[in-house]
């Protein structure tokens, strides 16, 4: 194939899924001349699986992406069909926003944004090789022979790389949604020494809305006052299209059990590792054999289509079996299938080969993001794409990289888990993975990260000014509730109403808000000083800060201890193999991950506290100098 020079860019992004879109937009907005290459312009920002954004843990990621200046939250707010705050009956640490999308509207909005972004060039082309010279990336080559020179490259190949689809006994060489897969790039990466692993995901069938009996299902509607993802929107205005809930039953389970020989998962045809928290329906009914039913949500794919997504029914069973078990479910008795469910295998890398910037540890200028790093989900992909794009552009411009710590954001937890702890299955974000989740709430993402987004160059002046007004309003209101006192004769009738003891003296407003049943709404009759036009977001934030003040302070102390360990940096180039006292496993793991701090080293599986003690001794020797260090330590 003849290779020709097709141009030069600061950053080339390979792939236009959720990771690629965020990477390309961030890179261009920061100031790097950026090219985004995709195998098909029609697949840009496609949702090949669930037509939704957010969810438990994932909603936090979307809010953080927005706070840093990413695009996912803004696009989602414009394509919402239904919105709910999950876990609203629980504490604020686990509240997570989830919104049903019009998937085509989301694609259109994201494509329009990308096409009109300065310094960003969008082009259709299949990348078949990544050019690397003396350990430094220098460009990519497409299937037509076009060579694009680049200072940095971001690989965000999604589930296309080496993809195979499984539907019963049918094994199809194809990417998601029957789009073309990427195969020459697999060979090119393998030839360059990339160690690839095979993961698996899947998607349920799509049914024709006209053939469903919704009267036999439970309707699911939006919250009364649905919340937006983006700080730029104080409220949402959309025409709701509801979802519906139904259930499998013993007949459904029997059909599936008697046809497991038609599932690639049970015949051994599928070798890739699947996500533990998103199992197929055949896995559910075998793993949880004692359960008589499983939830099935019927969700719209858009306002202008009859396609309905069957949430909870991912499978690799054959089409005829899919029809049989779906027609055994209440409301689906006469269903007609528009697209069959399938499982898909694809190639990805070991993310422990990456730095916390998402740059490859051994190939300078090569950044990796999304499902190529072994994650699952649009939100996890977008978060990584944003960080990879930011750091690629910052590196081009000679600026310091952005590294979010576990105490900064769920994005920091995500990347640290991938790079430091490694994975053996597709990674999914969950609130339980964040040890500082009471501080890393979705409601305070802007307070945590907008300043960083502004300093990087992704938050414009208009939004930053609005954020500053919000922050100042929050600080002023917090000061007011701390200082305002309400006389006993005003407070006591309210206390009596809630069965509480009377008080003899004035009570500070903050002490009233700390009470479990007391909210701004409850107190509005006696809190006459509060401005009636106060931003509702401020009121909600104050209530959380006040009611959980003691817990938050405790977690902040834990974060301070964490920061001390993170501040103890490890110099580059340490030969862990030569450190006497380190166990063999620790030497291997430390050499693989190349931790940047003592804190990160301590989170590597296989590195014990004793190994960290040895490492600390060595660092002290380096700090003091070989001769003096050894003498003092002895």
Coordinates of C-alpha atoms in Angstrom, one line a residue:
X1 CA 0.0 0.0 0.0
X2 CA 1.3 3.4 -0.9
X3 CA 1.7 5.7 2.0
X4 CA 1.3 9.5 1.5
X5 CA 1.5 12.5 3.8
X6 CA -2.0 13.6 4.7
X7 CA -1.1 16.4 7.2
X8 CA 0.3 17.1 10.6
X9 CA -1.5 17.7 13.9
X10 CA -0.7 18.3 17.5
X11 CA -3.0 15.5 18.6
X12 CA -4.7 12.7 16.7
X13 CA -7.6 10.9 18.4
X14 CA -8.4 7.4 17.1
X15 CA -12.1 6.6 17.6
X16 CA -15.2 8.8 18.0
X17 CA -17.1 7.0 20.7
X18 CA -17.7 8.7 24.1
X19 CA -14.0 8.6 25.0
X20 CA -12.9 9.9 21.6
X21 CA -15.4 12.7 21.6
X22 CA -14.4 14.0 25.0
X23 CA -10.7 13.6 24.2
X24 CA -10.9 15.5 20.9
X25 CA -13.0 18.3 22.2
X26 CA -10.8 18.8 25.3
X27 CA -7.6 18.8 23.2
X28 CA -9.0 21.4 20.7
X29 CA -10.5 23.6 23.3
X30 CA -7.2 23.8 25.3
X31 CA -5.4 24.9 22.1
X32 CA -4.0 21.9 20.3
X33 CA -4.6 21.4 16.6
X34 CA -6.6 18.1 16.8
X35 CA -7.7 15.5 14.3
X36 CA -10.4 12.9 15.2
X37 CA -10.5 9.8 13.0
X38 CA -13.4 7.4 13.0
X39 CA -14.3 4.4 10.9
X40 CA -17.7 5.9 10.2
X41 CA -19.0 9.4 10.8
X42 CA -22.4 7.9 11.4
X43 CA -21.2 6.1 14.5
X44 CA -19.9 9.2 16.3
X45 CA -21.1 9.2 19.9
X46 CA -23.3 6.2 19.2
X47 CA -25.0 4.4 22.1
X48 CA -24.8 0.7 20.9
X49 CA -26.1 -0.5 24.2
X50 CA -28.3 1.2 26.9
X51 CA -29.9 4.4 25.7
X52 CA -29.2 6.2 28.9
X53 CA -26.6 8.4 30.7
X54 CA -25.7 8.2 34.3
X55 CA -26.7 5.7 37.0
X56 CA -25.3 4.6 40.3
X57 CA -21.7 5.9 40.5
X58 CA -21.9 6.8 36.8
X59 CA -23.9 9.9 37.4
X60 CA -21.1 11.2 39.6
X61 CA -18.7 10.8 36.6
X62 CA -21.0 12.8 34.3
X63 CA -21.3 15.6 36.8
X64 CA -17.5 15.7 37.2
X65 CA -17.0 15.6 33.4
X66 CA -19.3 18.7 33.2
X67 CA -17.5 20.4 36.1
X68 CA -14.2 20.1 34.3
X69 CA -15.6 21.4 31.0
X70 CA -16.5 18.2 29.2
X71 CA -19.5 17.8 26.9
X72 CA -21.4 14.7 28.0
X73 CA -23.7 16.4 30.5
X74 CA -24.6 19.3 28.2
X75 CA -25.5 16.9 25.3
X76 CA -27.4 14.6 27.7
X77 CA -29.6 17.5 29.0
X78 CA -30.6 18.3 25.4
X79 CA -31.6 14.6 24.6
X80 CA -33.4 13.6 27.8
X81 CA -36.6 11.6 27.6
X82 CA -36.9 10.7 31.3
X83 CA -34.9 11.6 34.4
X84 CA -34.6 10.1 37.9
X85 CA -32.4 10.6 40.9
X86 CA -31.5 7.1 42.0
X87 CA -31.1 6.1 45.7
X88 CA -33.0 9.3 46.8
X89 CA -34.2 7.5 49.9
X90 CA -30.6 6.9 51.0
X91 CA -27.8 9.3 52.0
X92 CA -26.5 12.0 49.6
X93 CA -23.2 10.2 49.1
X94 CA -25.0 7.6 46.9
X95 CA -27.5 9.8 45.1
X96 CA -26.9 9.3 41.4
X97 CA -28.7 10.9 38.5
X98 CA -29.8 8.7 35.5
X99 CA -31.5 10.0 32.4
X100 CA -33.1 8.1 29.5
X101 CA -31.7 9.4 26.2
X102 CA -33.1 9.9 22.7
X103 CA -29.9 8.3 21.4
X104 CA -30.1 9.8 17.9
X105 CA -30.7 13.3 19.4
X106 CA -27.6 12.8 21.6
X107 CA -25.5 11.8 18.6
X108 CA -26.7 14.8 16.6
X109 CA -26.0 17.2 19.4
X110 CA -22.5 15.8 19.9
X111 CA -21.7 15.7 16.2
X112 CA -22.9 19.3 15.7
X113 CA -20.7 20.3 18.6
X114 CA -17.6 18.5 17.3
X115 CA -18.1 19.8 13.7
X116 CA -18.2 23.4 14.9
X117 CA -15.3 23.3 17.4
X118 CA -12.3 25.4 16.4
X119 CA -9.0 23.6 15.9
X120 CA -10.9 20.2 15.7
X121 CA -10.9 18.4 12.4
X122 CA -13.3 15.4 11.9
X123 CA -12.4 12.8 9.3
X124 CA -13.7 9.3 8.3
X125 CA -10.9 6.8 8.1
X126 CA -9.8 3.5 9.6
X127 CA -6.5 3.6 11.4
X128 CA -4.5 0.5 10.7
X129 CA -1.2 1.4 12.3
X130 CA 0.3 3.7 15.0
X131 CA 3.7 5.0 14.1
X132 CA 6.3 4.8 16.9
X133 CA 10.0 5.8 16.5
X134 CA 12.5 5.2 19.3
X135 CA 9.8 4.9 21.9
X136 CA 8.0 8.0 20.8
X137 CA 4.6 8.1 19.0
X138 CA 4.8 10.2 15.8
X139 CA 1.5 9.5 13.9
X140 CA -1.0 7.1 12.4
X141 CA -1.7 5.4 9.1
X142 CA -5.2 4.7 7.7
X143 CA -6.4 1.9 5.4
X144 CA -6.2 4.2 2.4
X145 CA -2.5 4.9 3.0
X146 CA -3.0 8.4 4.6
X147 CA -0.2 9.2 7.1
X148 CA -1.1 11.8 9.7
X149 CA 1.8 13.0 11.6
X150 CA 1.1 13.8 15.3
X151 CA 2.9 14.9 18.4
X152 CA 0.4 12.9 20.5
X153 CA -2.0 10.1 19.8
X154 CA -5.0 9.1 21.8
X155 CA -6.3 5.5 21.3
X156 CA -10.0 5.2 22.0
X157 CA -11.0 2.2 19.9
X158 CA -14.0 1.1 22.0
X159 CA -15.3 -2.4 21.3
X160 CA -14.3 -2.3 17.6
X161 CA -10.8 -3.7 18.0
X162 CA -10.7 -7.3 16.9
X163 CA -14.5 -7.5 17.4
X164 CA -16.6 -10.7 17.1
X165 CA -20.3 -10.8 17.6
X166 CA -22.1 -13.9 19.0
X167 CA -25.7 -14.7 18.4
X168 CA -26.3 -18.4 19.2
X169 CA -24.2 -20.5 16.9
X170 CA -23.5 -17.5 14.6
X171 CA -20.1 -15.9 15.0
X172 CA -19.9 -12.7 13.1
X173 CA -16.7 -10.7 12.3
X174 CA -18.3 -7.4 13.1
X175 CA -18.2 -4.4 15.4
X176 CA -21.2 -3.2 17.5
X177 CA -24.5 -2.7 15.7
X178 CA -23.3 -4.6 12.7
X179 CA -20.8 -1.9 11.9
X180 CA -17.3 -2.8 10.6
X181 CA -14.8 -3.9 13.2
X182 CA -11.1 -3.0 13.3
X183 CA -8.7 -5.8 12.6
X184 CA -5.5 -4.7 10.9
X185 CA -4.8 -2.4 13.9
X186 CA -4.8 -5.5 16.2
X187 CA -2.0 -7.0 14.2
X188 CA -0.1 -3.8 14.0
X189 CA -0.2 -3.3 17.8
X190 CA 0.7 -6.9 18.5
X191 CA 3.7 -6.5 16.2
X192 CA 4.8 -3.6 18.3
X193 CA 4.8 -5.6 21.4
X194 CA 1.4 -4.6 22.8
X195 CA 0.0 -7.3 25.1
X196 CA -3.7 -7.4 24.4
X197 CA -6.4 -9.1 26.3
X198 CA -9.9 -10.2 25.3
X199 CA -13.0 -8.8 27.1
X200 CA -16.7 -9.3 26.4
X201 CA -19.8 -7.3 26.7
X202 CA -23.3 -7.5 25.2
X203 CA -26.6 -5.8 24.5
X204 CA -30.2 -6.9 24.7
X205 CA -32.8 -7.1 21.9
X206 CA -34.8 -4.2 20.6
X207 CA -38.5 -4.7 20.3
X208 CA -41.2 -3.0 18.2
X209 CA -43.2 -0.7 20.5
X210 CA -46.4 -1.4 18.6
X211 CA -46.3 -5.1 19.6
X212 CA -46.1 -4.6 23.4
X213 CA -48.9 -4.5 26.0
X214 CA -47.9 -1.8 28.4
X215 CA -51.1 -2.3 30.4
X216 CA -49.4 -5.5 31.9
X217 CA -46.3 -3.5 33.0
X218 CA -45.6 -0.9 35.7
X219 CA -45.1 2.6 34.3
X220 CA -41.9 4.4 35.3
X221 CA -41.9 8.2 35.2
X222 CA -39.5 11.1 35.8
X223 CA -39.0 12.8 39.1
X224 CA -41.4 15.7 39.7
X225 CA -38.5 18.2 39.4
X226 CA -35.9 16.4 37.3
X227 CA -32.3 17.5 37.8
X228 CA -30.0 18.4 34.9
X229 CA -26.5 17.0 34.6
X230 CA -24.9 20.3 33.6
X231 CA -24.3 23.2 35.9
X232 CA -25.2 25.4 32.9
X233 CA -28.9 24.3 33.3
X234 CA -30.8 25.1 36.4
X235 CA -33.8 23.1 35.2
X236 CA -34.8 20.7 32.4
X237 CA -37.7 21.1 29.9
X238 CA -38.4 17.9 27.9
X239 CA -41.4 15.9 26.7
X240 CA -41.3 12.8 28.8
X241 CA -41.5 9.3 27.3
X242 CA -42.0 6.8 30.1
X243 CA -40.2 3.5 30.7
X244 CA -42.0 0.3 31.9
X245 CA -41.1 -2.5 34.3
X246 CA -42.0 -6.1 33.9
X247 CA -40.4 -9.4 35.2
X248 CA -39.2 -12.7 34.1
X249 CA -40.9 -15.8 35.6
X250 CA -40.3 -19.6 36.1
X251 CA -41.4 -20.3 32.5
X252 CA -38.9 -17.8 31.2
X253 CA -36.1 -19.4 33.2
X254 CA -37.0 -22.9 32.0
X255 CA -36.8 -21.9 28.4
X256 CA -33.4 -20.4 28.9
X257 CA -32.1 -23.3 31.0
X258 CA -33.2 -25.8 28.4
X259 CA -31.4 -23.9 25.6
X260 CA -28.1 -23.1 27.2
X261 CA -26.4 -25.2 24.4
X262 CA -27.3 -22.3 22.1
X263 CA -25.4 -19.7 24.2
X264 CA -21.7 -19.0 23.4
X265 CA -21.1 -18.3 27.1
X266 CA -22.0 -21.9 27.9
X267 CA -20.5 -23.7 24.9
X268 CA -17.1 -22.1 25.4
X269 CA -17.2 -20.2 22.1
X270 CA -16.9 -16.9 24.0
X271 CA -13.5 -16.7 25.7
X272 CA -13.5 -13.1 26.6
X273 CA -14.1 -12.0 30.2
X274 CA -17.4 -10.2 30.8
X275 CA -18.5 -7.6 33.3
X276 CA -19.5 -9.1 36.7
X277 CA -22.1 -6.4 37.3
X278 CA -23.8 -6.6 33.9
X279 CA -24.4 -10.3 33.5
X280 CA -26.4 -11.9 30.7
X281 CA -29.8 -13.3 31.4
X282 CA -28.6 -16.8 31.1
X283 CA -25.9 -16.1 33.7
X284 CA -28.5 -14.6 36.0
X285 CA -30.8 -17.6 36.0
X286 CA -28.0 -20.0 36.5
X287 CA -26.1 -18.0 39.1
X288 CA -29.2 -17.0 41.0
X289 CA -31.2 -20.2 40.5
X290 CA -33.3 -19.6 43.6
X291 CA -34.7 -16.3 42.3
X292 CA -38.2 -16.7 40.8
X293 CA -38.0 -13.5 38.8
X294 CA -35.7 -10.7 37.5
X295 CA -36.6 -7.1 36.7
X296 CA -36.9 -6.2 33.0
X297 CA -37.2 -2.5 32.0
X298 CA -38.6 -1.6 28.7
X299 CA -37.0 1.7 27.6
X300 CA -37.5 4.0 24.6
X301 CA -34.6 4.5 22.2
X302 CA -35.9 7.8 21.0
X303 CA -38.9 10.1 20.3
X304 CA -39.0 9.2 16.6
X305 CA -38.6 5.4 16.7
X306 CA -40.6 2.4 17.8
X307 CA -37.5 0.6 19.0
X308 CA -37.6 -0.3 22.7
X309 CA -34.6 -1.5 24.6
X310 CA -35.1 -4.5 26.9
X311 CA -32.9 -3.6 29.9
X312 CA -31.8 -6.7 31.8
X313 CA -32.0 -9.1 28.9
X314 CA -28.4 -9.1 27.5
X315 CA -27.8 -12.5 25.9
X316 CA -25.9 -14.5 23.3
X317 CA -28.6 -17.0 22.8
X318 CA -29.9 -17.7 19.3
X319 CA -32.6 -15.5 17.8
X320 CA -35.3 -18.2 18.0
X321 CA -34.6 -18.8 21.7
X322 CA -34.6 -15.0 22.3
X323 CA -38.1 -14.8 20.9
X324 CA -39.4 -17.7 22.9
X325 CA -38.2 -16.5 26.3
X326 CA -39.3 -12.9 25.7
X327 CA -42.8 -13.9 24.7
X328 CA -43.1 -15.7 28.1
X329 CA -42.9 -12.3 29.9
X330 CA -45.9 -10.3 30.9
X331 CA -46.6 -7.6 28.3
X332 CA -44.2 -9.1 25.7
X333 CA -46.5 -12.0 24.7
X334 CA -46.9 -10.8 21.1
X335 CA -43.6 -8.9 20.8
X336 CA -41.7 -8.6 17.5
X337 CA -38.0 -8.2 17.5
X338 CA -36.4 -5.4 15.5
X339 CA -32.8 -6.2 16.5
X340 CA -31.5 -9.3 18.2
X341 CA -29.4 -9.3 21.3
X342 CA -25.8 -10.2 21.0
X343 CA -22.5 -10.7 22.9
X344 CA -19.4 -9.0 21.5
X345 CA -15.7 -9.8 22.2
X346 CA -13.0 -7.2 21.6
X347 CA -9.3 -6.5 22.3
X348 CA -8.1 -4.1 25.0
X349 CA -4.9 -3.5 26.9
X350 CA -3.7 -3.9 30.5
X351 CA -4.2 -0.5 32.0
X352 CA -1.4 -1.0 34.5
X353 CA 0.9 -0.2 31.6
X354 CA -0.4 3.4 31.8
X355 CA 0.6 6.4 33.9
X356 CA -2.0 8.3 35.9
X357 CA -2.1 10.8 33.0
X358 CA -3.3 7.9 30.8
X359 CA -0.1 8.1 28.8
X360 CA 1.6 4.8 28.0
X361 CA 4.4 4.1 30.4
X362 CA 6.8 3.0 27.7
X363 CA 5.7 4.9 24.6
X364 CA 5.9 8.7 25.0
X365 CA 3.0 10.6 23.6
X366 CA 0.6 7.7 23.3
X367 CA -2.5 8.1 25.5
X368 CA -5.2 5.4 25.9
X369 CA -8.8 5.8 26.9
X370 CA -12.2 4.1 27.2
X371 CA -13.0 0.5 26.6
X372 CA -9.5 0.1 25.1
X373 CA -8.4 0.4 28.7
X374 CA -10.8 -2.4 29.9
X375 CA -13.7 -0.4 31.2
X376 CA -17.4 -0.7 30.5
X377 CA -19.9 2.0 30.1
X378 CA -20.2 5.3 28.3
X379 CA -19.5 7.4 31.4
X380 CA -16.3 5.6 32.3
X381 CA -15.2 6.0 28.7
X382 CA -16.0 9.7 28.5
X383 CA -14.2 10.4 31.8
X384 CA -11.0 8.7 30.6
X385 CA -11.3 10.4 27.2
X386 CA -11.5 13.8 28.9
X387 CA -8.4 13.2 31.0
X388 CA -6.4 11.7 28.1
X389 CA -7.4 14.6 25.8
X390 CA -6.5 17.2 28.4
X391 CA -3.1 15.7 29.2
X392 CA -2.2 15.2 25.5
X393 CA -2.9 18.8 24.8
X394 CA -1.2 20.1 27.9
X395 CA 1.9 18.1 27.0
X396 CA 1.9 19.6 23.5
X397 CA 1.7 23.1 25.1
X398 CA 4.5 22.3 27.6
X399 CA 2.1 22.6 30.6
X400 CA 1.8 20.5 33.7
X401 CA -0.5 17.5 33.4
X402 CA -3.8 17.1 35.2
X403 CA -3.8 14.2 37.7
X404 CA -6.9 13.8 39.8
X405 CA -6.4 12.0 43.1
X406 CA -8.8 9.5 44.7
X407 CA -9.7 12.3 47.1
X408 CA -10.5 14.8 44.3
X409 CA -13.0 13.0 42.2
X410 CA -14.6 9.7 41.1
X411 CA -12.6 10.2 37.9
X412 CA -9.5 10.0 40.1
X413 CA -10.8 6.8 41.7
X414 CA -11.5 5.3 38.3
X415 CA -8.1 6.0 36.8
X416 CA -6.2 5.0 40.0
X417 CA -8.1 1.7 40.1
X418 CA -7.2 1.0 36.5
X419 CA -3.5 2.0 36.6
X420 CA -2.6 1.1 40.2
X421 CA -4.8 -1.9 41.1
X422 CA -5.3 -3.3 37.6
X423 CA -8.4 -5.3 36.4
X424 CA -9.2 -8.8 35.4
X425 CA -12.7 -8.0 34.1
X426 CA -14.4 -4.9 32.5
X427 CA -14.3 -2.2 35.1
X428 CA -17.6 -0.5 36.1
X429 CA -17.8 2.5 38.4
X430 CA -19.8 2.1 41.6
X431 CA -20.1 4.4 44.6
X432 CA -18.7 1.6 46.8
X433 CA -15.3 2.0 45.1
X434 CA -14.8 5.6 46.4
X435 CA -13.6 5.5 50.0
X436 CA -14.3 9.3 50.3
X437 CA -17.7 9.2 48.8
X438 CA -19.3 11.5 51.4
X439 CA -17.0 14.3 50.2
X440 CA -17.2 13.2 46.5
X441 CA -20.9 13.7 46.1
X442 CA -22.5 14.4 42.7
X443 CA -24.1 17.6 44.1
X444 CA -20.7 19.2 44.9
X445 CA -18.8 18.2 41.7
X446 CA -18.7 21.9 40.6
X447 CA -17.3 23.1 43.9
X448 CA -14.6 20.4 43.6
X449 CA -13.5 20.7 40.0
X450 CA -14.7 23.8 38.2
X451 CA -11.7 25.8 39.3
X452 CA -9.4 23.1 37.8
X453 CA -11.4 23.2 34.6
X454 CA -11.1 27.0 34.4
X455 CA -7.3 26.9 35.0
X456 CA -6.9 24.3 32.3
X457 CA -8.9 26.3 29.8
X458 CA -12.1 24.2 29.4
X459 CA -14.4 26.4 31.5
X460 CA -15.2 29.7 29.7
X461 CA -15.4 33.1 31.4
X462 CA -19.2 33.3 31.3
X463 CA -19.6 29.9 33.0
X464 CA -16.8 30.7 35.5
X465 CA -18.4 33.9 36.5
X466 CA -21.7 32.1 37.1
X467 CA -19.9 29.5 39.1
X468 CA -18.2 32.2 41.2
X469 CA -21.6 33.8 41.9
X470 CA -22.9 30.4 43.0
X471 CA -20.0 29.7 45.2
X472 CA -20.1 33.2 46.8
X473 CA -23.9 32.8 47.4
X474 CA -23.2 29.4 49.0
X475 CA -20.6 30.9 51.3
X476 CA -22.7 33.8 52.3
X477 CA -25.7 31.6 53.1
X478 CA -23.6 29.2 55.1
X479 CA -22.3 32.2 57.1
X480 CA -25.9 33.4 57.6
X481 CA -27.2 30.1 59.0
X482 CA -24.2 29.9 61.3
X483 CA -24.8 33.4 62.7
X484 CA -28.6 33.8 62.6
X485 CA -30.4 33.2 65.9
X486 CA -34.2 32.6 66.2
X487 CA -36.0 33.4 69.4
X488 CA -37.4 30.6 71.6
X489 CA -41.0 31.8 71.3
X490 CA -40.8 31.4 67.5
X491 CA -39.0 28.0 67.6
X492 CA -41.0 26.2 70.3
X493 CA -44.3 25.9 68.4
X494 CA -42.4 24.2 65.6
X495 CA -40.5 22.0 68.0
X496 CA -43.9 21.0 69.6
X497 CA -45.3 20.2 66.2
X498 CA -42.5 17.6 65.7
X499 CA -42.7 16.2 69.2
X500 CA -39.5 17.8 70.4
X501 CA -38.6 19.5 73.7
X502 CA -39.0 23.2 74.1
X503 CA -36.0 25.5 74.4
X504 CA -35.5 28.4 76.8
X505 CA -33.2 30.5 74.8
X506 CA -32.6 31.5 71.2
X507 CA -31.4 28.8 68.8
X508 CA -29.0 29.2 65.9
X509 CA -30.5 28.4 62.5
X510 CA -27.7 25.9 61.8
X511 CA -28.6 23.9 64.9
X512 CA -32.2 23.6 63.7
X513 CA -31.1 22.6 60.2
X514 CA -29.0 19.8 61.8
X515 CA -32.1 18.1 63.1
X516 CA -33.2 15.1 61.0
X517 CA -36.7 16.3 60.1
X518 CA -35.8 20.0 59.7
X519 CA -35.3 21.4 56.2
X520 CA -35.4 24.9 54.7
X521 CA -39.0 24.2 53.7
X522 CA -39.9 23.3 57.3
X523 CA -38.2 26.4 58.7
X524 CA -39.4 28.9 56.1
X525 CA -42.2 30.2 58.5
X526 CA -39.7 31.2 61.2
X527 CA -36.6 32.0 58.9
X528 CA -37.9 35.3 57.7
X529 CA -34.4 36.6 56.7
X530 CA -33.8 34.1 53.9
X531 CA -34.1 35.5 50.4
X532 CA -37.0 34.1 48.6
X533 CA -35.1 34.0 45.3
X534 CA -32.3 31.9 46.7
X535 CA -30.9 29.4 44.2
X536 CA -32.4 26.0 45.1
X537 CA -29.1 24.3 44.5
X538 CA -27.6 26.4 47.3
X539 CA -30.3 25.4 49.7
X540 CA -29.9 21.7 48.9
X541 CA -26.1 22.0 49.3
X542 CA -26.3 23.8 52.6
X543 CA -28.7 21.2 54.0
X544 CA -26.2 18.4 53.2
X545 CA -23.2 20.3 54.5
X546 CA -24.9 21.1 57.8
X547 CA -26.6 17.7 58.4
X548 CA -23.4 15.7 57.6
X549 CA -20.9 18.2 59.0
X550 CA -19.4 15.8 61.6
X551 CA -19.0 12.9 59.1
X552 CA -17.6 15.3 56.4
X553 CA -15.0 16.6 58.9
X554 CA -13.9 13.1 59.8
X555 CA -13.5 12.2 56.1
X556 CA -11.5 15.4 55.5
X557 CA -9.1 14.3 58.2
X558 CA -8.8 10.9 56.4
X559 CA -8.1 12.8 53.2
X560 CA -5.3 14.8 54.9
X561 CA -3.6 11.6 56.0
X562 CA -4.0 10.3 52.4
X563 CA -2.5 13.5 51.0
X564 CA 0.6 13.0 53.2
X565 CA 1.3 9.6 51.6
X566 CA 0.5 11.0 48.1
X567 CA 3.0 13.9 48.7
X568 CA 5.9 11.5 49.2
X569 CA 7.0 11.2 45.6
X570 CA 9.0 8.3 44.2
X571 CA 11.8 9.4 41.7
X572 CA 11.6 8.0 38.2
X573 CA 14.0 5.3 37.2
X574 CA 14.2 3.4 40.5
X575 CA 15.4 -0.2 39.9
X576 CA 13.0 -2.1 42.1
X577 CA 14.7 -5.4 41.1
X578 CA 17.9 -4.3 43.0
X579 CA 16.2 -3.3 46.2
X580 CA 17.1 -5.9 48.8
X581 CA 14.3 -6.6 51.2
X582 CA 11.5 -6.4 48.7
X583 CA 9.6 -9.6 48.0
X584 CA 9.7 -10.9 44.4
X585 CA 6.1 -10.2 43.8
X586 CA 6.5 -6.6 45.1
X587 CA 9.4 -6.1 42.8
X588 CA 7.4 -7.3 39.8
X589 CA 4.3 -5.2 40.6
X590 CA 6.3 -2.0 41.4
X591 CA 8.3 -2.4 38.2
X592 CA 5.1 -2.8 36.2
X593 CA 3.1 0.0 37.6
X594 CA 6.0 2.5 38.3
X595 CA 4.0 4.3 41.1
X596 CA 4.5 8.0 41.3
X597 CA 4.0 8.2 45.1
X598 CA 4.3 6.1 48.3
X599 CA 0.5 6.3 48.6
X600 CA 0.0 4.9 45.1
X601 CA 2.6 2.1 45.8
X602 CA 0.7 1.1 48.9
X603 CA -2.5 0.5 46.8
X604 CA -0.9 -1.9 44.4
X605 CA -2.2 -5.5 45.0
X606 CA 0.7 -7.7 46.0
X607 CA 2.7 -4.8 47.7
X608 CA 2.6 -5.3 51.5
X609 CA 3.1 -2.8 54.3
X610 CA 6.5 -4.5 54.9
X611 CA 7.4 -3.8 51.2
X612 CA 6.4 -0.1 51.7
X613 CA 8.7 0.1 54.8
X614 CA 11.6 -1.2 52.7
X615 CA 10.7 1.4 50.0
X616 CA 10.6 4.2 52.5
X617 CA 14.1 3.3 53.8
X618 CA 15.4 3.4 50.3
X619 CA 13.8 6.8 49.6
X620 CA 15.3 8.2 52.8
X621 CA 18.7 7.0 51.7
X622 CA 18.2 8.7 48.4
X623 CA 17.1 11.9 50.1
X624 CA 20.1 12.1 52.5
X625 CA 22.7 10.7 50.1
X626 CA 24.0 7.1 50.0
X627 CA 26.7 7.3 52.8
X628 CA 24.9 9.6 55.3
X629 CA 21.6 7.9 54.7
X630 CA 22.8 4.4 55.4
X631 CA 24.7 5.6 58.5
X632 CA 21.7 7.5 59.9
X633 CA 19.2 4.7 59.3
X634 CA 21.4 2.2 61.0

